[in-house]
Amino acid sequence: MANVGASLYYATPLPKPKYSTPLLLLKNNSKAITKCVLTQTIKQFNLEEYMTAKARRVNVALDEAIPLRHPRRIHESMRYSLLAGGKRVRPILAIAACELVGGDESAAMPVACATEMIHTMSLIHDDLPCMDDDDLRRGKPTNHVVFGVDTAVLAGDALLSLAFEHVARSGLSAGLDPERVIRAISELGSAVGSDGLVAGQIVDIASEGELIDLDKLEFIHVHKTAKLLEAAAVCGVIAGGGEEEEVERIRRYARRIGLLFQVVDDVLDVTKSSAELGKTAGKDLASDKATYPKLMGVEKAREFAARLVEEAEEELDGFRYAEVAAAPLYHLARYIAYRQN
């Protein structure tokens, strides 16, 4: 797919404001009008109700996936972070993508849970003293603060291992085609390994205190953040029986909202308090990390976020035969843009 970071930002003129919120700006042209019409068509969709209902069922599935058992301490540590709340954006994205192509929620639930397990692993490890050295996550003490560094490392390792086991075991139990189960496992492995999350993390660490450009910043965030969101959506389509064209269209959509997620994160980090975020604010600034606000300024970072929303929605236009089913994904992109923590 085309580069959606720095090259996109400089290749096209800035969109003209059309809505009052700073993170949603659409171009004043026929395409924007079409989107407004589409928004009217699906405006009665209630994202909050949808996300609450889906998150509730995801939480039940996650709880069942890791019962307390021997050795008790490691499972307590795993459950402490996995069940600590959160927006459950990745599993909900997997379920919504599955439903978009006609699949059932139950088919997507194994990959939905797996993406949250992997995401939680990354949070536990990110917070360690040797990494970001943070003591607050989702408004609670971080895992290593409660259980110690040794147990936190092992809890993250165990969650990562369980994610793949869960897709294989529960995916087959849910009746998924074995070939689709294998493909989903491959997508998740790519998203988290040295071509995915780890790649973004290592380049991010190596870049601390250095002057980097927007292309390198995009590489970091596409791999560190967007890849797992992309995998969640793609695995949802795979589980739902989607065709190859649908898989790739959703991949492009998710790549954009994944980058959007990080751009908004960067903006919130410098505009919100720790109490509002539920985690330590200003950490990137304090550690002299490169961020979109640092390289672009806050307002231009917001404008870039608006363009990513628009491009993500354009990918969903290819599912016009399923506009109602696409409603969660349209609204989810805007939810990510509007979120305040």
mmCIF file of C-alpha atoms in Angstrom:
data_model
loop_
_atom_site.group_PDB
_atom_site.id
_atom_site.type_symbol
_atom_site.label_atom_id
_atom_site.label_comp_id
_atom_site.label_asym_id
_atom_site.label_seq_id
_atom_site.Cartn_x
_atom_site.Cartn_y
_atom_site.Cartn_z
ATOM 1 C CA MET A 1 0.000 0.000 0.000
ATOM 2 C CA ALA A 2 1.055 3.581 -0.393
ATOM 3 C CA ASN A 3 2.970 5.289 2.377
ATOM 4 C CA VAL A 4 0.407 6.995 4.600
ATOM 5 C CA GLY A 5 2.764 8.956 6.809
ATOM 6 C CA ALA A 6 5.046 11.830 5.935
ATOM 7 C CA SER A 7 4.684 11.446 2.174
ATOM 8 C CA LEU A 8 0.882 11.602 2.451
ATOM 9 C CA TYR A 9 1.089 14.630 4.682
ATOM 10 C CA TYR A 10 3.165 16.645 2.241
ATOM 11 C CA ALA A 11 1.667 15.294 -0.993
ATOM 12 C CA THR A 12 -1.795 16.844 -0.650
ATOM 13 C CA PRO A 13 -3.108 20.190 0.600
ATOM 14 C CA LEU A 14 -4.567 20.362 4.067
ATOM 15 C CA PRO A 15 -8.305 19.626 4.233
ATOM 16 C CA LYS A 16 -10.647 22.509 4.956
ATOM 17 C CA PRO A 17 -12.509 22.449 8.269
ATOM 18 C CA LYS A 18 -16.078 21.218 7.995
ATOM 19 C CA TYR A 19 -16.817 20.043 11.523
ATOM 20 C CA SER A 20 -16.209 21.786 14.818
ATOM 21 C CA THR A 21 -14.118 19.040 16.389
ATOM 22 C CA PRO A 22 -10.411 19.521 15.595
ATOM 23 C CA LEU A 23 -9.739 15.880 14.736
ATOM 24 C CA LEU A 24 -12.441 15.559 12.097
ATOM 25 C CA LEU A 25 -11.854 17.767 9.073
ATOM 26 C CA LEU A 26 -13.190 16.826 5.663
ATOM 27 C CA LYS A 27 -12.452 18.292 2.253
ATOM 28 C CA ASN A 28 -15.193 20.526 0.916
ATOM 29 C CA ASN A 29 -15.915 18.503 -2.215
ATOM 30 C CA SER A 30 -18.349 15.933 -3.585
ATOM 31 C CA LYS A 31 -16.546 13.122 -1.792
ATOM 32 C CA ALA A 32 -17.114 14.818 1.539
ATOM 33 C CA ILE A 33 -20.769 15.367 0.654
ATOM 34 C CA THR A 34 -21.083 11.671 -0.164
ATOM 35 C CA LYS A 35 -19.645 10.863 3.266
ATOM 36 C CA CYS A 36 -22.131 13.186 4.908
ATOM 37 C CA VAL A 37 -24.956 11.388 3.117
ATOM 38 C CA LEU A 38 -23.546 8.038 4.223
ATOM 39 C CA THR A 39 -23.256 9.335 7.766
ATOM 40 C CA GLN A 40 -26.936 10.291 7.631
ATOM 41 C CA THR A 41 -27.746 6.763 6.456
ATOM 42 C CA ILE A 42 -26.018 5.147 9.422
ATOM 43 C CA LYS A 43 -26.297 7.985 11.958
ATOM 44 C CA GLN A 44 -28.704 6.040 14.175
ATOM 45 C CA PHE A 45 -25.996 3.489 14.864
ATOM 46 C CA ASN A 46 -24.968 3.766 18.521
ATOM 47 C CA LEU A 47 -21.263 3.019 18.825
ATOM 48 C CA GLU A 48 -21.254 3.309 22.607
ATOM 49 C CA GLU A 49 -23.910 0.612 22.956
ATOM 50 C CA TYR A 50 -22.148 -1.555 20.373
ATOM 51 C CA MET A 51 -18.745 -1.255 22.066
ATOM 52 C CA THR A 52 -20.188 -1.786 25.540
ATOM 53 C CA ALA A 53 -22.014 -4.942 24.470
ATOM 54 C CA LYS A 54 -19.025 -6.331 22.554
ATOM 55 C CA ALA A 55 -16.560 -5.449 25.312
ATOM 56 C CA ARG A 56 -18.748 -7.190 27.873
ATOM 57 C CA ARG A 57 -18.700 -10.426 25.883
ATOM 58 C CA VAL A 58 -14.978 -10.093 25.171
ATOM 59 C CA ASN A 59 -14.342 -9.675 28.902
ATOM 60 C CA VAL A 60 -16.307 -12.824 29.656
ATOM 61 C CA ALA A 61 -14.327 -14.754 27.031
ATOM 62 C CA LEU A 62 -11.007 -13.434 28.382
ATOM 63 C CA ASP A 63 -11.990 -14.343 31.933
ATOM 64 C CA GLU A 64 -12.832 -17.885 30.826
ATOM 65 C CA ALA A 65 -9.596 -18.176 28.835
ATOM 66 C CA ILE A 66 -7.395 -17.730 31.923
ATOM 67 C CA PRO A 67 -8.957 -19.340 35.007
ATOM 68 C CA LEU A 68 -7.043 -19.138 38.282
ATOM 69 C CA ARG A 69 -5.044 -22.345 38.616
ATOM 70 C CA HIS A 70 -1.613 -23.611 39.624
ATOM 71 C CA PRO A 71 0.860 -21.875 39.572
ATOM 72 C CA ARG A 72 -1.505 -19.316 41.048
ATOM 73 C CA ARG A 73 0.840 -16.321 41.093
ATOM 74 C CA ILE A 74 1.537 -16.295 37.349
ATOM 75 C CA HIS A 75 -2.161 -16.600 36.516
ATOM 76 C CA GLU A 76 -3.025 -13.844 38.989
ATOM 77 C CA SER A 77 -0.459 -11.625 37.259
ATOM 78 C CA MET A 78 -1.797 -12.455 33.780
ATOM 79 C CA ARG A 79 -5.379 -11.805 34.847
ATOM 80 C CA TYR A 80 -4.465 -8.603 36.695
ATOM 81 C CA SER A 81 -3.398 -6.867 33.479
ATOM 82 C CA LEU A 82 -5.634 -8.676 30.996
ATOM 83 C CA LEU A 83 -8.820 -7.980 32.968
ATOM 84 C CA ALA A 84 -7.856 -4.468 34.084
ATOM 85 C CA GLY A 85 -10.375 -2.841 31.760
ATOM 86 C CA GLY A 86 -9.488 -0.803 28.739
ATOM 87 C CA LYS A 87 -11.470 0.057 25.629
ATOM 88 C CA ARG A 88 -10.992 -3.361 23.956
ATOM 89 C CA VAL A 89 -10.533 -1.609 20.611
ATOM 90 C CA ARG A 90 -8.568 -4.457 19.036
ATOM 91 C CA PRO A 91 -10.984 -7.300 19.809
ATOM 92 C CA ILE A 92 -13.966 -5.121 18.880
ATOM 93 C CA LEU A 93 -12.240 -4.269 15.604
ATOM 94 C CA ALA A 94 -11.796 -7.990 14.898
ATOM 95 C CA ILE A 95 -15.459 -8.704 15.614
ATOM 96 C CA ALA A 96 -16.710 -5.742 13.539
ATOM 97 C CA ALA A 97 -14.528 -6.768 10.581
ATOM 98 C CA CYS A 98 -15.816 -10.341 10.821
ATOM 99 C CA GLU A 99 -19.427 -9.158 10.874
ATOM 100 C CA LEU A 100 -18.762 -6.843 7.921
ATOM 101 C CA VAL A 101 -18.132 -9.825 5.636
ATOM 102 C CA GLY A 102 -21.067 -11.805 7.002
ATOM 103 C CA GLY A 103 -19.330 -13.715 9.776
ATOM 104 C CA ASP A 104 -20.645 -14.341 13.257
ATOM 105 C CA GLU A 105 -19.201 -12.885 16.462
ATOM 106 C CA SER A 106 -18.446 -16.371 17.752
ATOM 107 C CA ALA A 107 -16.157 -17.001 14.780
ATOM 108 C CA ALA A 108 -14.131 -13.878 15.571
ATOM 109 C CA MET A 109 -13.944 -14.281 19.347
ATOM 110 C CA PRO A 110 -10.808 -16.501 19.410
ATOM 111 C CA VAL A 111 -8.766 -13.980 17.377
ATOM 112 C CA ALA A 112 -10.401 -11.094 19.245
ATOM 113 C CA CYS A 113 -9.184 -12.488 22.566
ATOM 114 C CA ALA A 114 -5.761 -13.297 21.125
ATOM 115 C CA THR A 115 -5.188 -9.711 19.980
ATOM 116 C CA GLU A 116 -6.029 -8.447 23.472
ATOM 117 C CA MET A 117 -3.654 -10.969 25.032
ATOM 118 C CA ILE A 118 -0.861 -9.806 22.732
ATOM 119 C CA HIS A 119 -1.696 -6.152 23.358
ATOM 120 C CA THR A 120 -1.654 -6.719 27.128
ATOM 121 C CA MET A 121 1.715 -8.464 26.857
ATOM 122 C CA SER A 122 3.092 -5.427 25.046
ATOM 123 C CA LEU A 123 1.774 -3.105 27.769
ATOM 124 C CA ILE A 124 3.281 -5.186 30.584
ATOM 125 C CA HIS A 125 6.665 -5.245 28.854
ATOM 126 C CA ASP A 126 6.497 -1.567 27.830
ATOM 127 C CA ASP A 127 6.005 -0.558 31.457
ATOM 128 C CA LEU A 128 9.059 -2.450 32.754
ATOM 129 C CA PRO A 129 11.955 -0.478 34.289
ATOM 130 C CA CYS A 130 14.209 -1.455 31.381
ATOM 131 C CA MET A 131 11.712 -0.048 28.879
ATOM 132 C CA ASP A 132 9.399 2.894 29.648
ATOM 133 C CA ASP A 133 9.698 2.446 33.429
ATOM 134 C CA ASP A 134 6.085 3.375 34.125
ATOM 135 C CA ASP A 135 4.154 2.733 37.322
ATOM 136 C CA LEU A 136 0.606 3.518 36.148
ATOM 137 C CA ARG A 137 -1.533 1.753 33.526
ATOM 138 C CA ARG A 138 -5.290 2.050 33.057
ATOM 139 C CA GLY A 139 -5.440 3.958 36.309
ATOM 140 C CA LYS A 140 -3.830 1.123 38.319
ATOM 141 C CA PRO A 141 -0.289 0.258 39.400
ATOM 142 C CA THR A 142 1.554 -1.496 36.585
ATOM 143 C CA ASN A 143 2.078 -5.246 36.683
ATOM 144 C CA HIS A 144 5.712 -5.171 37.810
ATOM 145 C CA VAL A 145 4.858 -2.752 40.628
ATOM 146 C CA VAL A 146 2.321 -5.240 42.007
ATOM 147 C CA PHE A 147 3.967 -8.583 41.229
ATOM 148 C CA GLY A 148 7.634 -7.736 40.693
ATOM 149 C CA VAL A 149 9.684 -7.492 37.511
ATOM 150 C CA ASP A 150 10.401 -11.215 37.276
ATOM 151 C CA THR A 151 6.738 -12.217 37.420
ATOM 152 C CA ALA A 152 5.698 -9.396 35.064
ATOM 153 C CA VAL A 153 8.162 -10.577 32.403
ATOM 154 C CA LEU A 154 6.864 -14.132 32.700
ATOM 155 C CA ALA A 155 3.227 -12.991 32.651
ATOM 156 C CA GLY A 156 3.842 -11.171 29.371
ATOM 157 C CA ASP A 157 5.584 -14.217 27.918
ATOM 158 C CA ALA A 158 2.713 -16.460 29.006
ATOM 159 C CA LEU A 159 0.075 -14.174 27.484
ATOM 160 C CA LEU A 160 1.913 -14.124 24.162
ATOM 161 C CA SER A 161 2.143 -17.919 24.089
ATOM 162 C CA LEU A 162 -1.472 -18.312 25.119
ATOM 163 C CA ALA A 163 -2.650 -16.017 22.316
ATOM 164 C CA PHE A 164 -1.512 -18.436 19.613
ATOM 165 C CA GLU A 165 -2.692 -21.501 21.526
ATOM 166 C CA HIS A 166 -6.091 -19.850 21.991
ATOM 167 C CA VAL A 167 -6.560 -19.142 18.277
ATOM 168 C CA ALA A 168 -5.620 -22.707 17.360
ATOM 169 C CA ARG A 169 -7.688 -24.432 20.032
ATOM 170 C CA SER A 170 -10.730 -22.171 20.229
ATOM 171 C CA GLY A 171 -10.731 -21.332 16.521
ATOM 172 C CA LEU A 172 -11.041 -24.988 15.551
ATOM 173 C CA SER A 173 -13.628 -25.532 18.299
ATOM 174 C CA ALA A 174 -15.650 -22.655 16.818
ATOM 175 C CA GLY A 175 -15.736 -24.502 13.489
ATOM 176 C CA LEU A 176 -13.289 -22.332 11.548
ATOM 177 C CA ASP A 177 -11.636 -23.812 8.489
ATOM 178 C CA PRO A 178 -8.156 -25.025 9.581
ATOM 179 C CA GLU A 179 -6.553 -23.105 6.707
ATOM 180 C CA ARG A 180 -8.124 -19.892 7.990
ATOM 181 C CA VAL A 181 -6.924 -20.670 11.512
ATOM 182 C CA ILE A 182 -3.374 -21.099 10.209
ATOM 183 C CA ARG A 183 -3.592 -17.868 8.244
ATOM 184 C CA ALA A 184 -4.834 -15.979 11.305
ATOM 185 C CA ILE A 185 -1.956 -17.347 13.387
ATOM 186 C CA SER A 186 0.467 -16.247 10.663
ATOM 187 C CA GLU A 187 -1.003 -12.729 10.632
ATOM 188 C CA LEU A 188 -0.682 -12.428 14.404
ATOM 189 C CA GLY A 189 2.873 -13.751 14.389
ATOM 190 C CA SER A 190 3.906 -11.253 11.732
ATOM 191 C CA ALA A 191 2.250 -8.401 13.634
ATOM 192 C CA VAL A 192 4.097 -9.036 16.877
ATOM 193 C CA GLY A 193 7.515 -10.266 15.702
ATOM 194 C CA SER A 194 10.643 -8.715 14.219
ATOM 195 C CA ASP A 195 8.651 -7.499 11.207
ATOM 196 C CA GLY A 196 5.957 -5.985 13.407
ATOM 197 C CA LEU A 197 5.686 -4.707 16.979
ATOM 198 C CA VAL A 198 9.251 -5.682 17.903
ATOM 199 C CA ALA A 199 10.622 -3.860 14.856
ATOM 200 C CA GLY A 200 8.818 -0.679 15.844
ATOM 201 C CA GLN A 201 9.914 -1.025 19.451
ATOM 202 C CA ILE A 202 13.604 -1.541 18.711
ATOM 203 C CA VAL A 203 13.773 1.379 16.271
ATOM 204 C CA ASP A 204 11.907 3.512 18.811
ATOM 205 C CA ILE A 205 14.422 2.658 21.535
ATOM 206 C CA ALA A 206 17.380 3.307 19.226
ATOM 207 C CA SER A 207 15.925 6.670 18.218
ATOM 208 C CA GLU A 208 15.519 8.138 21.712
ATOM 209 C CA GLY A 209 17.272 11.486 21.929
ATOM 210 C CA GLU A 210 17.981 11.518 18.178
ATOM 211 C CA LEU A 211 16.604 13.835 15.534
ATOM 212 C CA ILE A 212 14.471 11.675 13.225
ATOM 213 C CA ASP A 213 12.246 12.552 10.295
ATOM 214 C CA LEU A 214 8.584 11.798 9.674
ATOM 215 C CA ASP A 215 9.347 8.726 7.563
ATOM 216 C CA LYS A 216 11.232 7.074 10.415
ATOM 217 C CA LEU A 217 8.551 8.099 12.897
ATOM 218 C CA GLU A 218 5.941 6.515 10.657
ATOM 219 C CA PHE A 219 7.960 3.281 10.488
ATOM 220 C CA ILE A 220 8.054 3.167 14.285
ATOM 221 C CA HIS A 221 4.333 3.685 14.743
ATOM 222 C CA VAL A 222 3.121 1.566 11.824
ATOM 223 C CA HIS A 223 5.061 -1.346 13.302
ATOM 224 C CA LYS A 224 4.716 -0.613 17.010
ATOM 225 C CA THR A 225 1.003 0.244 17.011
ATOM 226 C CA ALA A 226 -0.715 -0.118 13.648
ATOM 227 C CA LYS A 227 0.439 -3.658 12.856
ATOM 228 C CA LEU A 228 -1.524 -5.246 15.706
ATOM 229 C CA LEU A 229 -4.665 -3.236 14.916
ATOM 230 C CA GLU A 230 -4.232 -4.298 11.307
ATOM 231 C CA ALA A 231 -3.867 -7.930 12.328
ATOM 232 C CA ALA A 232 -7.004 -7.722 14.476
ATOM 233 C CA ALA A 233 -9.099 -6.456 11.570
ATOM 234 C CA VAL A 234 -7.564 -8.796 8.999
ATOM 235 C CA CYS A 235 -7.983 -11.829 11.271
ATOM 236 C CA GLY A 236 -11.615 -10.826 11.756
ATOM 237 C CA VAL A 237 -12.209 -10.843 8.013
ATOM 238 C CA ILE A 238 -10.358 -14.156 7.680
ATOM 239 C CA ALA A 239 -12.474 -15.707 10.444
ATOM 240 C CA GLY A 240 -15.624 -14.340 8.805
ATOM 241 C CA GLY A 241 -14.847 -16.032 5.495
ATOM 242 C CA GLY A 242 -13.839 -12.872 3.629
ATOM 243 C CA GLU A 243 -12.393 -12.903 0.133
ATOM 244 C CA GLU A 244 -8.855 -11.729 -0.642
ATOM 245 C CA GLU A 245 -9.993 -8.327 -1.935
ATOM 246 C CA GLU A 246 -11.939 -7.770 1.289
ATOM 247 C CA VAL A 247 -8.935 -8.785 3.372
ATOM 248 C CA GLU A 248 -6.680 -6.270 1.642
ATOM 249 C CA ARG A 249 -9.224 -3.452 1.757
ATOM 250 C CA ILE A 250 -9.654 -3.955 5.501
ATOM 251 C CA ARG A 251 -5.886 -4.171 5.861
ATOM 252 C CA ARG A 252 -5.533 -0.702 4.331
ATOM 253 C CA TYR A 253 -8.369 0.646 6.508
ATOM 254 C CA ALA A 254 -6.814 -0.766 9.666
ATOM 255 C CA ARG A 255 -3.310 0.447 8.775
ATOM 256 C CA ARG A 256 -4.673 3.970 8.653
ATOM 257 C CA ILE A 257 -6.636 3.804 11.875
ATOM 258 C CA GLY A 258 -3.645 2.153 13.525
ATOM 259 C CA LEU A 259 -1.463 5.103 12.593
ATOM 260 C CA LEU A 260 -4.332 7.390 13.580
ATOM 261 C CA PHE A 261 -4.398 5.756 17.010
ATOM 262 C CA GLN A 262 -0.757 6.680 17.579
ATOM 263 C CA VAL A 263 -1.076 10.232 16.236
ATOM 264 C CA VAL A 264 -3.968 10.849 18.633
ATOM 265 C CA ASP A 265 -1.992 9.181 21.457
ATOM 266 C CA ASP A 266 0.869 11.599 20.818
ATOM 267 C CA VAL A 267 -1.491 14.588 20.895
ATOM 268 C CA LEU A 268 -3.176 13.425 24.099
ATOM 269 C CA ASP A 269 0.189 12.863 25.767
ATOM 270 C CA VAL A 270 0.946 16.601 25.548
ATOM 271 C CA THR A 271 -2.588 17.956 26.026
ATOM 272 C CA LYS A 272 -4.058 15.817 28.842
ATOM 273 C CA SER A 273 -3.194 15.099 32.461
ATOM 274 C CA SER A 274 -2.207 11.752 33.983
ATOM 275 C CA ALA A 275 -5.590 11.623 35.743
ATOM 276 C CA GLU A 276 -7.415 12.107 32.448
ATOM 277 C CA LEU A 277 -5.300 9.536 30.607
ATOM 278 C CA GLY A 278 -5.122 6.861 33.298
ATOM 279 C CA LYS A 279 -1.371 6.681 32.675
ATOM 280 C CA THR A 280 1.584 8.988 33.111
ATOM 281 C CA ALA A 281 1.226 12.024 30.836
ATOM 282 C CA GLY A 282 4.188 13.771 29.250
ATOM 283 C CA LYS A 283 6.438 10.684 29.273
ATOM 284 C CA ASP A 284 7.420 11.078 25.619
ATOM 285 C CA LEU A 285 8.318 14.712 26.126
ATOM 286 C CA ALA A 286 10.317 13.936 29.257
ATOM 287 C CA SER A 287 12.297 11.183 27.508
ATOM 288 C CA ASP A 288 12.816 13.355 24.410
ATOM 289 C CA LYS A 289 11.053 10.867 22.126
ATOM 290 C CA ALA A 290 10.067 11.903 18.629
ATOM 291 C CA THR A 291 6.308 12.356 18.298
ATOM 292 C CA TYR A 292 3.973 13.824 15.719
ATOM 293 C CA PRO A 293 3.311 16.967 17.793
ATOM 294 C CA LYS A 294 7.059 17.399 18.266
ATOM 295 C CA LEU A 295 7.806 17.147 14.525
ATOM 296 C CA MET A 296 4.620 18.773 13.162
ATOM 297 C CA GLY A 297 3.125 20.764 15.988
ATOM 298 C CA VAL A 298 -0.136 19.859 17.704
ATOM 299 C CA GLU A 299 -2.488 21.459 15.170
ATOM 300 C CA LYS A 300 -0.861 19.909 12.108
ATOM 301 C CA ALA A 301 -0.786 16.537 13.877
ATOM 302 C CA ARG A 302 -4.543 16.905 14.374
ATOM 303 C CA GLU A 303 -4.980 17.752 10.708
ATOM 304 C CA PHE A 304 -2.937 14.704 9.736
ATOM 305 C CA ALA A 305 -5.183 12.604 11.966
ATOM 306 C CA ALA A 306 -8.212 14.003 10.155
ATOM 307 C CA ARG A 307 -6.783 12.927 6.821
ATOM 308 C CA LEU A 308 -6.191 9.415 8.113
ATOM 309 C CA VAL A 309 -9.851 9.231 9.180
ATOM 310 C CA GLU A 310 -10.926 10.284 5.713
ATOM 311 C CA GLU A 311 -8.682 7.750 3.965
ATOM 312 C CA ALA A 312 -9.809 4.955 6.288
ATOM 313 C CA GLU A 313 -13.441 5.723 5.482
ATOM 314 C CA GLU A 314 -12.641 5.669 1.768
ATOM 315 C CA GLU A 315 -11.539 2.042 2.110
ATOM 316 C CA LEU A 316 -14.915 1.213 3.647
ATOM 317 C CA ASP A 317 -16.645 2.747 0.636
ATOM 318 C CA GLY A 318 -15.736 -0.462 -1.172
ATOM 319 C CA PHE A 319 -18.242 -2.288 1.053
ATOM 320 C CA ARG A 320 -21.245 -0.256 -0.097
ATOM 321 C CA TYR A 321 -23.203 -3.490 -0.475
ATOM 322 C CA ALA A 322 -22.963 -3.744 3.315
ATOM 323 C CA GLU A 323 -23.272 -0.143 4.504
ATOM 324 C CA VAL A 324 -25.163 -1.056 7.667
ATOM 325 C CA ALA A 325 -22.615 -3.749 8.549
ATOM 326 C CA ALA A 326 -19.838 -1.217 7.937
ATOM 327 C CA ALA A 327 -21.329 1.258 10.418
ATOM 328 C CA PRO A 328 -19.251 0.062 13.405
ATOM 329 C CA LEU A 329 -16.021 0.524 11.450
ATOM 330 C CA TYR A 330 -16.985 4.012 10.225
ATOM 331 C CA HIS A 331 -17.796 5.042 13.761
ATOM 332 C CA LEU A 332 -14.792 3.260 15.246
ATOM 333 C CA ALA A 333 -12.420 5.335 13.112
ATOM 334 C CA ARG A 334 -14.047 8.502 14.418
ATOM 335 C CA TYR A 335 -14.066 7.172 17.967
ATOM 336 C CA ILE A 336 -10.299 6.696 17.778
ATOM 337 C CA ALA A 337 -9.945 10.242 16.453
ATOM 338 C CA TYR A 338 -12.180 11.752 19.138
ATOM 339 C CA ARG A 339 -11.055 9.763 22.183
ATOM 340 C CA GLN A 340 -9.843 11.694 25.184
ATOM 341 C CA ASN A 341 -7.749 8.980 26.850
#
